[in-house]
mmCIF file of C-alpha atoms in Angstrom:
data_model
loop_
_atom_site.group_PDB
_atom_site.id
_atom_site.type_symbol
_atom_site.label_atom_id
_atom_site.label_comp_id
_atom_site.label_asym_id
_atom_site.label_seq_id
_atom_site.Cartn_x
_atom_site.Cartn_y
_atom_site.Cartn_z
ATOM 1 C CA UNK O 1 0.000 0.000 0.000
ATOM 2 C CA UNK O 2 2.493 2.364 0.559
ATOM 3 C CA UNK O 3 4.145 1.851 -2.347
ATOM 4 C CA UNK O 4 0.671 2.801 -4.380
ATOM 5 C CA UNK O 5 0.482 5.713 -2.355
ATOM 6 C CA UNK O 6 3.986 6.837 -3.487
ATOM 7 C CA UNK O 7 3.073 6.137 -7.206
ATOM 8 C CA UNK O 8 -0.383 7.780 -6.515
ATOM 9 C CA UNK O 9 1.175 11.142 -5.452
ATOM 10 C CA UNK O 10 3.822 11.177 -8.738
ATOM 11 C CA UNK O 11 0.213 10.777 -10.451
ATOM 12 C CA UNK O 12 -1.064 13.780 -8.505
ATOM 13 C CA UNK O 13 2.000 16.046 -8.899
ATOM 14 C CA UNK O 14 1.534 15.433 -12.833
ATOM 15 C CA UNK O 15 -2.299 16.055 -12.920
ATOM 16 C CA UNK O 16 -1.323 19.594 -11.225
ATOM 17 C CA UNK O 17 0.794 20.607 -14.357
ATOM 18 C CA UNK O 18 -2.347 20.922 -16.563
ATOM 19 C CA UNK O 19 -3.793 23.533 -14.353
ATOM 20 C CA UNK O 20 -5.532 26.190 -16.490
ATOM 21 C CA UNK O 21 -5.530 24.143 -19.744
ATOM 22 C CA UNK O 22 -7.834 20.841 -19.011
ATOM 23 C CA UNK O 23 -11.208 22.754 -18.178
ATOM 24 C CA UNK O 24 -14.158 21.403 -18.511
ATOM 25 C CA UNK O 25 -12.270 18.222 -18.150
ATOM 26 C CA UNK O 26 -10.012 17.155 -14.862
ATOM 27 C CA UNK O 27 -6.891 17.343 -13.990
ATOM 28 C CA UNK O 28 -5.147 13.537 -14.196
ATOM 29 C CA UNK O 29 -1.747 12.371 -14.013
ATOM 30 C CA UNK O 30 -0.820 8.774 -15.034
ATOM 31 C CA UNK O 31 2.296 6.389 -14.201
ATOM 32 C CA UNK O 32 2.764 3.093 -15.406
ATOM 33 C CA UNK O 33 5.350 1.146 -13.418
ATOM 34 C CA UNK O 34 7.166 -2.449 -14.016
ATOM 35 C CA UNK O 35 9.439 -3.758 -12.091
ATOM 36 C CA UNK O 36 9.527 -1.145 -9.958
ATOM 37 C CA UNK O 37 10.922 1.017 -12.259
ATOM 38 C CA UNK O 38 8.668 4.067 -14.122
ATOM 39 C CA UNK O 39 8.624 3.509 -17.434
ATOM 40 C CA UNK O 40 6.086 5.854 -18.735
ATOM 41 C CA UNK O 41 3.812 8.779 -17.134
ATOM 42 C CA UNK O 42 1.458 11.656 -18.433
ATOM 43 C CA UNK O 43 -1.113 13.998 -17.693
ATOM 44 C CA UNK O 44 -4.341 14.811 -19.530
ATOM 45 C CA UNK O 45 -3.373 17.223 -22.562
ATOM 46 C CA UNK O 46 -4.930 20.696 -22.782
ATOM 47 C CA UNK O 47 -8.907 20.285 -23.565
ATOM 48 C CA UNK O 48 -9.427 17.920 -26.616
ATOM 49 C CA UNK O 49 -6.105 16.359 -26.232
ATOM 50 C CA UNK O 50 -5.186 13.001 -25.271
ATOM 51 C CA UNK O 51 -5.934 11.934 -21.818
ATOM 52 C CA UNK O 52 -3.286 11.372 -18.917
ATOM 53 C CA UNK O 53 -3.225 7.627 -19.712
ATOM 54 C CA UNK O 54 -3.046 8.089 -23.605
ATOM 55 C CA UNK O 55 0.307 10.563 -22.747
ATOM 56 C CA UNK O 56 1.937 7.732 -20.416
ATOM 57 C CA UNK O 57 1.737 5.106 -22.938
ATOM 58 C CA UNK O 58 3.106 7.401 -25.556
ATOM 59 C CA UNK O 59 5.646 8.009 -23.331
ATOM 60 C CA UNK O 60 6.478 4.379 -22.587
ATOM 61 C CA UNK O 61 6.498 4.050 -26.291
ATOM 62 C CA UNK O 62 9.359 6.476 -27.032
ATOM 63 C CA UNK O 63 11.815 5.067 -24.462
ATOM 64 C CA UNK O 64 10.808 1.700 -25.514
ATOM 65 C CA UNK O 65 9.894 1.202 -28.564
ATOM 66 C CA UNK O 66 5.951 0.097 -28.929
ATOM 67 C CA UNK O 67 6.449 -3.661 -29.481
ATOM 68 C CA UNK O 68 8.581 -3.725 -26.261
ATOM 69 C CA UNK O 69 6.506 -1.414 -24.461
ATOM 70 C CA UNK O 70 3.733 -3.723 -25.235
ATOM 71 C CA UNK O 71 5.137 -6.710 -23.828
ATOM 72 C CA UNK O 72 6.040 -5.009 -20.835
ATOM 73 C CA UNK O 73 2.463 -3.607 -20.427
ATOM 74 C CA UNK O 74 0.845 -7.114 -19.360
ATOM 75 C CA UNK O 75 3.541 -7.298 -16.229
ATOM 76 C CA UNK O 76 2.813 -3.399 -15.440
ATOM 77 C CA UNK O 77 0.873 -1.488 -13.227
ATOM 78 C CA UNK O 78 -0.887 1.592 -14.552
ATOM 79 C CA UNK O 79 -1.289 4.695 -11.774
ATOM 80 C CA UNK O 80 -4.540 6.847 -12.991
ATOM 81 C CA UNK O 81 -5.378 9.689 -10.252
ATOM 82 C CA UNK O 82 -9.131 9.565 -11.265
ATOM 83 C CA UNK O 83 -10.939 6.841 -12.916
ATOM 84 C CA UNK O 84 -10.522 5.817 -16.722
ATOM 85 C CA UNK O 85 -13.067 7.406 -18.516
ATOM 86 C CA UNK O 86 -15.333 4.671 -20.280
ATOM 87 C CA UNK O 87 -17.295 6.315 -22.935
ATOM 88 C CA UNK O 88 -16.112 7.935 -26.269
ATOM 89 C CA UNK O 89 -16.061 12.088 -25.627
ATOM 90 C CA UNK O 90 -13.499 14.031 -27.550
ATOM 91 C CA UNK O 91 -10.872 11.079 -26.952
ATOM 92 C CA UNK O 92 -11.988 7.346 -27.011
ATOM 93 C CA UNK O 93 -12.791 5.724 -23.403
ATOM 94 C CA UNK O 94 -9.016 5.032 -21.722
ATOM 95 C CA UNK O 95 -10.924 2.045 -20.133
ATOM 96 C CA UNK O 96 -11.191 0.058 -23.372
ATOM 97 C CA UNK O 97 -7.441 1.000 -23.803
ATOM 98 C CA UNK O 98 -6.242 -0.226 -20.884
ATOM 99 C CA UNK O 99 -8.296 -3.775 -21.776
ATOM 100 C CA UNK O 100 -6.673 -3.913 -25.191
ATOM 101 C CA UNK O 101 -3.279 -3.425 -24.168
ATOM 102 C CA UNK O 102 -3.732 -6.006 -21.170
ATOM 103 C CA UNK O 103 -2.721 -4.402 -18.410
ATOM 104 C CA UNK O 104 -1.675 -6.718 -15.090
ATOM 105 C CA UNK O 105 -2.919 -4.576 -12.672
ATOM 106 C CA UNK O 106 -4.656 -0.377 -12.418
ATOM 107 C CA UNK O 107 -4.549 1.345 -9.256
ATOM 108 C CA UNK O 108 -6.625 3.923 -9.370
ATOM 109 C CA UNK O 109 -7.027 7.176 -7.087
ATOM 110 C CA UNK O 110 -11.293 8.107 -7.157
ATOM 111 C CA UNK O 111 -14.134 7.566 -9.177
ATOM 112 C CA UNK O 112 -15.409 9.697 -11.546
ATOM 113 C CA UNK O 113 -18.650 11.120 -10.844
ATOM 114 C CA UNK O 114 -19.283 11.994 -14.400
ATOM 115 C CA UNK O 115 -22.451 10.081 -14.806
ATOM 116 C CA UNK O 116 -21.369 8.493 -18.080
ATOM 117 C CA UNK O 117 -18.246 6.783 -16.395
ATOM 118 C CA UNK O 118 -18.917 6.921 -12.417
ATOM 119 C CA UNK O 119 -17.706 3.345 -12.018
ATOM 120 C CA UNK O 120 -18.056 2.296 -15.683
ATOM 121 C CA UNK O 121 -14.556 2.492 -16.376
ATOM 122 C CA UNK O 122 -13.864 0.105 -13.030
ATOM 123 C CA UNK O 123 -16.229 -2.094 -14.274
ATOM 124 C CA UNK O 124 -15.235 -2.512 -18.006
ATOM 125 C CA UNK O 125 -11.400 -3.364 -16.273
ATOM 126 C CA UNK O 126 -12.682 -6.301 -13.941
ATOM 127 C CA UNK O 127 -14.558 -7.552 -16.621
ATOM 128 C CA UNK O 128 -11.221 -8.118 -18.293
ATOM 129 C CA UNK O 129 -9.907 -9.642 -15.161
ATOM 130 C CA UNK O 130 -7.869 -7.133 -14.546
ATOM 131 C CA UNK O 131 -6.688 -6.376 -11.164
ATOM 132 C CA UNK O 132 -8.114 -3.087 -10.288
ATOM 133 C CA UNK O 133 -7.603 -1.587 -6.777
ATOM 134 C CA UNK O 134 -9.489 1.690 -6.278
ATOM 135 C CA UNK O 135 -9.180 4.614 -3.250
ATOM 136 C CA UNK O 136 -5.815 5.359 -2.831
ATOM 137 C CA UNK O 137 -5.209 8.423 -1.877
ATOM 138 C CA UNK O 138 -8.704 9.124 -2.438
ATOM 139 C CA UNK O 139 -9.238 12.821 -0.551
ATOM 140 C CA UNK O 140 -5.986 14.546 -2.157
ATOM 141 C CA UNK O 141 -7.815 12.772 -5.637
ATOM 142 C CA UNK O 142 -10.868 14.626 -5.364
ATOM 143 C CA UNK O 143 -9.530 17.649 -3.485
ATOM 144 C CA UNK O 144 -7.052 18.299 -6.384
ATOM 145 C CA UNK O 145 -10.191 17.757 -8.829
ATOM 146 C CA UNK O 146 -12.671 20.133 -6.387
ATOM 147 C CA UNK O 147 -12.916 22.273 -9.908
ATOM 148 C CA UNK O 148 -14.486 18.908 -11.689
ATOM 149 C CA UNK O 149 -16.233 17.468 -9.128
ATOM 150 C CA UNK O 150 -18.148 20.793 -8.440
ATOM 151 C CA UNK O 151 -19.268 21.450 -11.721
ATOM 152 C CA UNK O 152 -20.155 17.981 -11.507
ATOM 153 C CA UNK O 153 -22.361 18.012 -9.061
ATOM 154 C CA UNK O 154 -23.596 21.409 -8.055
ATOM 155 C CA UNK O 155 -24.130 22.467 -11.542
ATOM 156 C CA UNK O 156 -21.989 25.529 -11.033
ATOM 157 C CA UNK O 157 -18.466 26.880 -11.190
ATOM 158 C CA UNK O 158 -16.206 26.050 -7.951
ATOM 159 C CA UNK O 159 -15.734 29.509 -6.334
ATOM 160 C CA UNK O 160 -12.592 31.371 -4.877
ATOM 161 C CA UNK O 161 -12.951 34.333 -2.840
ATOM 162 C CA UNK O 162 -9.638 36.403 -3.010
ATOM 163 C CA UNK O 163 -9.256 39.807 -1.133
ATOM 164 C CA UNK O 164 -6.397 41.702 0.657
ATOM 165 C CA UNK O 165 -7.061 43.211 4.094
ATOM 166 C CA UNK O 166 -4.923 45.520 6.384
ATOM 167 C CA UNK O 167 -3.698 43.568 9.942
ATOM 168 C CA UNK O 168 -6.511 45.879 11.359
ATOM 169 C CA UNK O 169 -9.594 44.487 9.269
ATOM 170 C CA UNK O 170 -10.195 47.073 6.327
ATOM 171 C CA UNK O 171 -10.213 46.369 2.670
ATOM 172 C CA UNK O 172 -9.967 49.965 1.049
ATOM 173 C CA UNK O 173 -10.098 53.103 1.982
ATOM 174 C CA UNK O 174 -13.037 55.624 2.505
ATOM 175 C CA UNK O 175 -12.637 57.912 -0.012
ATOM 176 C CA UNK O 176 -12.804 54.923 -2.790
ATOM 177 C CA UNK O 177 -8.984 55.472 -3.970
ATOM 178 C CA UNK O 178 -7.201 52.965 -5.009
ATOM 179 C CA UNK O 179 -4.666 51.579 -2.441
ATOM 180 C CA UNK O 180 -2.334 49.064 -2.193
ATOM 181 C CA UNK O 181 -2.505 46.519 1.041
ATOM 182 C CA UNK O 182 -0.599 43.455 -0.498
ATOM 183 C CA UNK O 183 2.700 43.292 -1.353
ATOM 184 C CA UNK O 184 4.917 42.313 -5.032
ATOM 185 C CA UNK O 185 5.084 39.135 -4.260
ATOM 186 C CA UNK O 186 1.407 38.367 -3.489
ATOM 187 C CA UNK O 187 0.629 40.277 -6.436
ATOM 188 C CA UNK O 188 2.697 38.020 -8.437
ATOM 189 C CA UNK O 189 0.562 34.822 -6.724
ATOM 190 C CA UNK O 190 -2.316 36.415 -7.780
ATOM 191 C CA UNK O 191 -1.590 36.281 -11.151
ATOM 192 C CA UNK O 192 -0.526 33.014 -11.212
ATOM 193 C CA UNK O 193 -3.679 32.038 -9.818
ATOM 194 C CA UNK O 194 -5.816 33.890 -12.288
ATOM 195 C CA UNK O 195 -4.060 31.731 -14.935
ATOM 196 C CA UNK O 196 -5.154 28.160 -13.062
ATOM 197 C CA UNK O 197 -8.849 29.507 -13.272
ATOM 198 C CA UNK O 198 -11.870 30.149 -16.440
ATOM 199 C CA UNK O 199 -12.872 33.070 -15.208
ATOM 200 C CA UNK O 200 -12.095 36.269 -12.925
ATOM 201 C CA UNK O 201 -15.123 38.066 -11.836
ATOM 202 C CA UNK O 202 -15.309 41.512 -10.746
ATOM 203 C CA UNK O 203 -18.197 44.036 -9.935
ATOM 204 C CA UNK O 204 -18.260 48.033 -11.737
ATOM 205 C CA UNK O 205 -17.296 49.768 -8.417
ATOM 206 C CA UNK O 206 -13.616 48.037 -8.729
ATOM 207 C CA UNK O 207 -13.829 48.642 -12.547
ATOM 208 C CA UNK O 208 -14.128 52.512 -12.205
ATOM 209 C CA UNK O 209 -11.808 53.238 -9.553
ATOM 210 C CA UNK O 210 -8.991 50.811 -10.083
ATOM 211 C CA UNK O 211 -9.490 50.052 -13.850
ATOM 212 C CA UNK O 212 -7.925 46.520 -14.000
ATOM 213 C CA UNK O 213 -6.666 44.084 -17.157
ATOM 214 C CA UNK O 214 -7.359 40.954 -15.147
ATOM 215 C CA UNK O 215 -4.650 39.666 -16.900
ATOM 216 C CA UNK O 216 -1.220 37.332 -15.836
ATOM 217 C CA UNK O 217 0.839 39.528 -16.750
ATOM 218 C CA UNK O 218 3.049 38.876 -13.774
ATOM 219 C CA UNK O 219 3.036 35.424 -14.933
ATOM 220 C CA UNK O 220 3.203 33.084 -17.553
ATOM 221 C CA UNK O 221 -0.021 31.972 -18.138
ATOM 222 C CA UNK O 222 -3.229 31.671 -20.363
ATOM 223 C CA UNK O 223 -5.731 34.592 -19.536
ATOM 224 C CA UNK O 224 -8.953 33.730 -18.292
ATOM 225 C CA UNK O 225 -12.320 35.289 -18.669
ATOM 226 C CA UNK O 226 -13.016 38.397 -17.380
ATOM 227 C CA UNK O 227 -16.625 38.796 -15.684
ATOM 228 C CA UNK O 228 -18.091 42.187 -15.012
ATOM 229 C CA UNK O 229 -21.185 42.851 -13.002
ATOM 230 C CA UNK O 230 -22.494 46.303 -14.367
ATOM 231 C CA UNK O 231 -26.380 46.478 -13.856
ATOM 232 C CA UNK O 232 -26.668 49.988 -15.026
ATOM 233 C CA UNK O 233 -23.889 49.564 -18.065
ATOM 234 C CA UNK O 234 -21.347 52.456 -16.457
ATOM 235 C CA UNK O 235 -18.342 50.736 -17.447
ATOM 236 C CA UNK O 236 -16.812 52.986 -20.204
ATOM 237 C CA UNK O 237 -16.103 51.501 -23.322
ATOM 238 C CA UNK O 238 -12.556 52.327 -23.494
ATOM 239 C CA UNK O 239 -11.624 50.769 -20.038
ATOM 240 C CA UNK O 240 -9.081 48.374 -19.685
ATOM 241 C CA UNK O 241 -11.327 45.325 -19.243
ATOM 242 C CA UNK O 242 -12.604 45.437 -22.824
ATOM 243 C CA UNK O 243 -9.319 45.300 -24.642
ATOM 244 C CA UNK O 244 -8.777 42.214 -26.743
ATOM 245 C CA UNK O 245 -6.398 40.622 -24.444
ATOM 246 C CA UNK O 246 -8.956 38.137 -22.944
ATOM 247 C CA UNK O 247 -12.846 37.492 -23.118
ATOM 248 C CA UNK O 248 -15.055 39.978 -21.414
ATOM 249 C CA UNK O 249 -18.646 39.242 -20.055
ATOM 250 C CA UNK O 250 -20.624 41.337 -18.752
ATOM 251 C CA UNK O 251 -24.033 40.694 -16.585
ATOM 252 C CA UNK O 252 -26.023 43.708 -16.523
ATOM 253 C CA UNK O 253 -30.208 44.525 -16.289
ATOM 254 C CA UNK O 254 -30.791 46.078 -19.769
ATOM 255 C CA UNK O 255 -29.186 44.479 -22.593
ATOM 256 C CA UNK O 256 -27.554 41.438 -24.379
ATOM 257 C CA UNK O 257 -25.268 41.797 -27.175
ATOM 258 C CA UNK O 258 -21.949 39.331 -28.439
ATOM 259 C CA UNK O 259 -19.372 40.703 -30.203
ATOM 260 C CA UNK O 260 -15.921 39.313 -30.538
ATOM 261 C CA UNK O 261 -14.523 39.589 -26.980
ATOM 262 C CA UNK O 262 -17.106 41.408 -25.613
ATOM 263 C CA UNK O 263 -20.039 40.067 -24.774
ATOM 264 C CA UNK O 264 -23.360 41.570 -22.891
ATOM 265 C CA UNK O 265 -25.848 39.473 -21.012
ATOM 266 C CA UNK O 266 -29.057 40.835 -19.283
ATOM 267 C CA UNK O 267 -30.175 39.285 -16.386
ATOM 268 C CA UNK O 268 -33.986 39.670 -16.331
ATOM 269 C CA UNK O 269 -34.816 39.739 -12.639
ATOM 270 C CA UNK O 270 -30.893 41.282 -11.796
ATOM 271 C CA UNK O 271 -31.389 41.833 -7.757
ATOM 272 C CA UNK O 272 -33.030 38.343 -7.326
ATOM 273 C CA UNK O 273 -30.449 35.739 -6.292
ATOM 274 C CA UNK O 274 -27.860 37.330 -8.387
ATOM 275 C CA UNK O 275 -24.952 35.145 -7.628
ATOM 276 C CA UNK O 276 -26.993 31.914 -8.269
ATOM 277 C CA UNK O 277 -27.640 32.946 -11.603
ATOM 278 C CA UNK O 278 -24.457 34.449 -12.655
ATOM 279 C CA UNK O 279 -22.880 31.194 -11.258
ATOM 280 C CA UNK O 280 -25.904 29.130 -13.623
ATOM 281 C CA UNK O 281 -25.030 31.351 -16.655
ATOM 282 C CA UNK O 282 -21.046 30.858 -16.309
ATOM 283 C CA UNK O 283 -21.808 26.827 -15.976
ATOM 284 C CA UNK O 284 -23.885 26.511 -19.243
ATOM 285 C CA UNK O 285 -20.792 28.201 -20.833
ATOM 286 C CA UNK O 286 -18.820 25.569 -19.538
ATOM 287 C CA UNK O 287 -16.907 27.810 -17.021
ATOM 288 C CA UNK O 288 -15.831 24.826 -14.365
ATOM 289 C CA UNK O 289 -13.891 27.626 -12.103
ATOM 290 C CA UNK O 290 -14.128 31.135 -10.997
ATOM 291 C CA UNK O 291 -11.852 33.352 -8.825
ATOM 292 C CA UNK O 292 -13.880 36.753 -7.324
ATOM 293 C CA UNK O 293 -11.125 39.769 -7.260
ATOM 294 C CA UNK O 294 -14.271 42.386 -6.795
ATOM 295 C CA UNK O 295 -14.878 44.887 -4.278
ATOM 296 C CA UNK O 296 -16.381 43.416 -0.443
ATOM 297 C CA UNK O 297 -19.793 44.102 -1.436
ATOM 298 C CA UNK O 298 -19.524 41.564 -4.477
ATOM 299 C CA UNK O 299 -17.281 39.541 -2.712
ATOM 300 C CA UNK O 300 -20.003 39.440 0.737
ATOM 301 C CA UNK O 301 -22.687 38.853 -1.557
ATOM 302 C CA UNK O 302 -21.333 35.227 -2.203
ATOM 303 C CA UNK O 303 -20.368 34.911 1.123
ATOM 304 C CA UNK O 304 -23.882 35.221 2.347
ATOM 305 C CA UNK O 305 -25.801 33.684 -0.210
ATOM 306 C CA UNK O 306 -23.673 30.682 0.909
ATOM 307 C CA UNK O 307 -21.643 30.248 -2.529
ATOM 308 C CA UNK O 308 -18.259 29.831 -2.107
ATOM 309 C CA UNK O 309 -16.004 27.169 -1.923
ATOM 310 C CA UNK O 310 -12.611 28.264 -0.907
ATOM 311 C CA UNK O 311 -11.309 32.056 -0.176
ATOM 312 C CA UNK O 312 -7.824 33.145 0.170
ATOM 313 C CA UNK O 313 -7.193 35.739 2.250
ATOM 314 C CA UNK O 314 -3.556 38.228 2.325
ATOM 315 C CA UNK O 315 -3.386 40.012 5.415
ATOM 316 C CA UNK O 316 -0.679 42.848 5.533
ATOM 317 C CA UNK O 317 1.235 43.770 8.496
ATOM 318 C CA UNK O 318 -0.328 47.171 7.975
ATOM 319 C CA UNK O 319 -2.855 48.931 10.585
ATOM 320 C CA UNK O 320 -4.671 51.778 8.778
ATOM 321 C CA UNK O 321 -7.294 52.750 11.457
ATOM 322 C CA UNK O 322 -10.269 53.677 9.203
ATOM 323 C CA UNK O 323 -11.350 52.255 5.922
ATOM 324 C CA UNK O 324 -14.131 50.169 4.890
ATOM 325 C CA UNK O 325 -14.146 46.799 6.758
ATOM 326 C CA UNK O 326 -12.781 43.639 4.956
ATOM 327 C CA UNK O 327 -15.511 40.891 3.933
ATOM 328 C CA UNK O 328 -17.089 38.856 7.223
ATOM 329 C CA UNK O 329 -16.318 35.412 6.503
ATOM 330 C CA UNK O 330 -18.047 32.736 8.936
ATOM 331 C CA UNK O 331 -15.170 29.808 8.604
ATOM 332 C CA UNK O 332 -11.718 28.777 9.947
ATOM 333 C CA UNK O 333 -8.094 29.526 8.591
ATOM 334 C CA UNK O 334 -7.221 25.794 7.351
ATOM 335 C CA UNK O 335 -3.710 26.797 6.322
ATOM 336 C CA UNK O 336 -1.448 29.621 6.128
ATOM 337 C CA UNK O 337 2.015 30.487 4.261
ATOM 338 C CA UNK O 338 3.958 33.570 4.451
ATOM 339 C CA UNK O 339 4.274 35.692 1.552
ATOM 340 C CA UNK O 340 7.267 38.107 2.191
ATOM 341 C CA UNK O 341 5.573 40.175 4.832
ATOM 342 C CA UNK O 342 2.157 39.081 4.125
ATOM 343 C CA UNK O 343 0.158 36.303 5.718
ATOM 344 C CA UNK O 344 -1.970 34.546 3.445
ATOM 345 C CA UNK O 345 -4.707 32.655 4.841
ATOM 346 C CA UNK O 346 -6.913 29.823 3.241
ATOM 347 C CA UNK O 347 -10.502 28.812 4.078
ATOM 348 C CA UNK O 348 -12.777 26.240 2.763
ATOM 349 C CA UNK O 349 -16.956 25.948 2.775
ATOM 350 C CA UNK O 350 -17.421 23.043 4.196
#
């Protein structure tokens, strides 16, 4: 067991390098081991692409050959984080594969709980009589899919809350300037979060005073969507949100209009349940994650409709006295890390 464990966390830290690039699908990572020794892994290619277990054979075939490879595959032990998928999507089902190439034994992390495979792809391998153990390290599995399994199941994007707040509590300052709290290398972080995520929502108020790309700039990365919440359409057109470097949606009361990276939707009842039906509007578009970078009253307005999933907090070792308060979050710190001076502080809706 412990040695599946140690082949099921290589799998994990694989599925982690297609962060940003897999949505809608999940994030997998593959190994195939034979006598003891590694002799292919992959994870799943960006959307469309070959899946994690397509990429580790490949591999296996280029330091092998394929007719070797082959031969060693029926004395090997394939590693899958998440269960082979068992139906034909973009890619055919990995399942099938696995039969075909007669596999020994497949370890795999969780289940899918895509209803076209949840345990379909386990089946399809013990039909085969192939050894098939499932469940290890089943939490880090899912947790490292959250994205997936939300979308999944709650019919929604998984949400991340993301402010700064001064040591003392406040989030910006009175006179709605625009005021640093975080520091360079937070700011950084935050960029190389946007690019991990579909979408980066923010509401008008942060629009007009700050006037932010919602790019990764900072970082390498793909851009992600930018969401604006403008009910009354006050967002200039020349702001910095509509330039062509990413997608731009905007949720507003009055109109609904799609043009080539900018795109208007009206809402028709706008102050009912607004964050339940941006979040429904964002998952028909296939948005699968969704990281909120708006002011505290957008930010609080998930918070207390109860739609969030994880927020992540900087807290600067500034004091500033007065301001406006920081969001009220009802939850725990479940870890922390220091970021130069500032500490950043994770929480989780459980």
């Amino acid at each position: 067991m412990i040695q599946d464990e140690r082949y099921m966390q290589r799998c994990l830290d694989l599925a982690t390098l297609g962060a940003g690039t897999v949505s809608p699908n999940p994030m997998v990572g593959a190994v195939i081991l034979h006598d003891d020794l590694i002799i292919g892994e992959g994870y799943t290619s960006p959307f469309g692409g070959p899946h994690a277990e397509v990429n580790a054979i490949q591999d296996a075939y280029r330091k092998l050959g394929e007719e070797e490879a082959k031969v060693r595959f029926r004395t090997s032990t394939m590693y899958v984080s998440l269960e082979p998928c068992s139906h034909f999507g973009k890619t055919p089902p990995c399942a099938d594969m696995l039969v075909e190439l007669h596999f020994q034994r497949v370890v795999i992390g969780c289940l899918d709980p895509f209803a076209k495979v949840n345990g379909q792809g386990v089946k399809k391998l013990q039909e085969a009589s192939i050894n098939t153990t499932v469940g290890v390290l089943e939490d880090a599995c899912v947790f490292v899919n959250r994205r997936f399994f939300t979308r999944i199941r709650q019919q929604r994007p998984y949400v991340i809350l993301k402010w700064a707040q001064t040591h003392d509590g406040f989030f910006s300052p009175e006179n709605a300037t625009q005021q640093w709290i975080s520091n360079k290398a937070s700011k950084q972080l935050v960029h190389k979060w946007r690019g991990e995520e579909d979408a980066i929502l923010v509401g008008t108020s942060t629009v007009l005073i700050d006037n932010p790309g919602l790019t990764t700039r900072l970082w390498s990365g793909k851009n992600a969507k930018r969401i604006l919440i403008d009910k009354d359409l006050k967002v200039p057109a020349h702001a910095t949100i509509f330039n062509d470097e990413a997608e731009t949606i905007v949720f507003n009361a009055y109109h609904t209009d799609w043009q080539k990276s900018k795109k208007l939707i009206a809402l028709e009842h706008f102050d009912r349940y607004l964050p339940q039906q941006i979040l429904y509007q964002l998952y028909l578009m296939d948005v699968q994650s969704l990281i909120i970078e708006g002011g505290a009253k957008t930010i609080q307005s998930f918070i207390d409709a109860g739609i969030w999933d994880e927020a992540r907090v900087f807290v600067s070792q500034s004091s500033w006295k007065q301001g406006r308060p920081a969001p009220l979050i009802n939850a725990i710190v479940s870890t922390r890390q220091k970021v130069g001076g500032d500490d950043l502080r994770f929480y989780f809706n459980r």
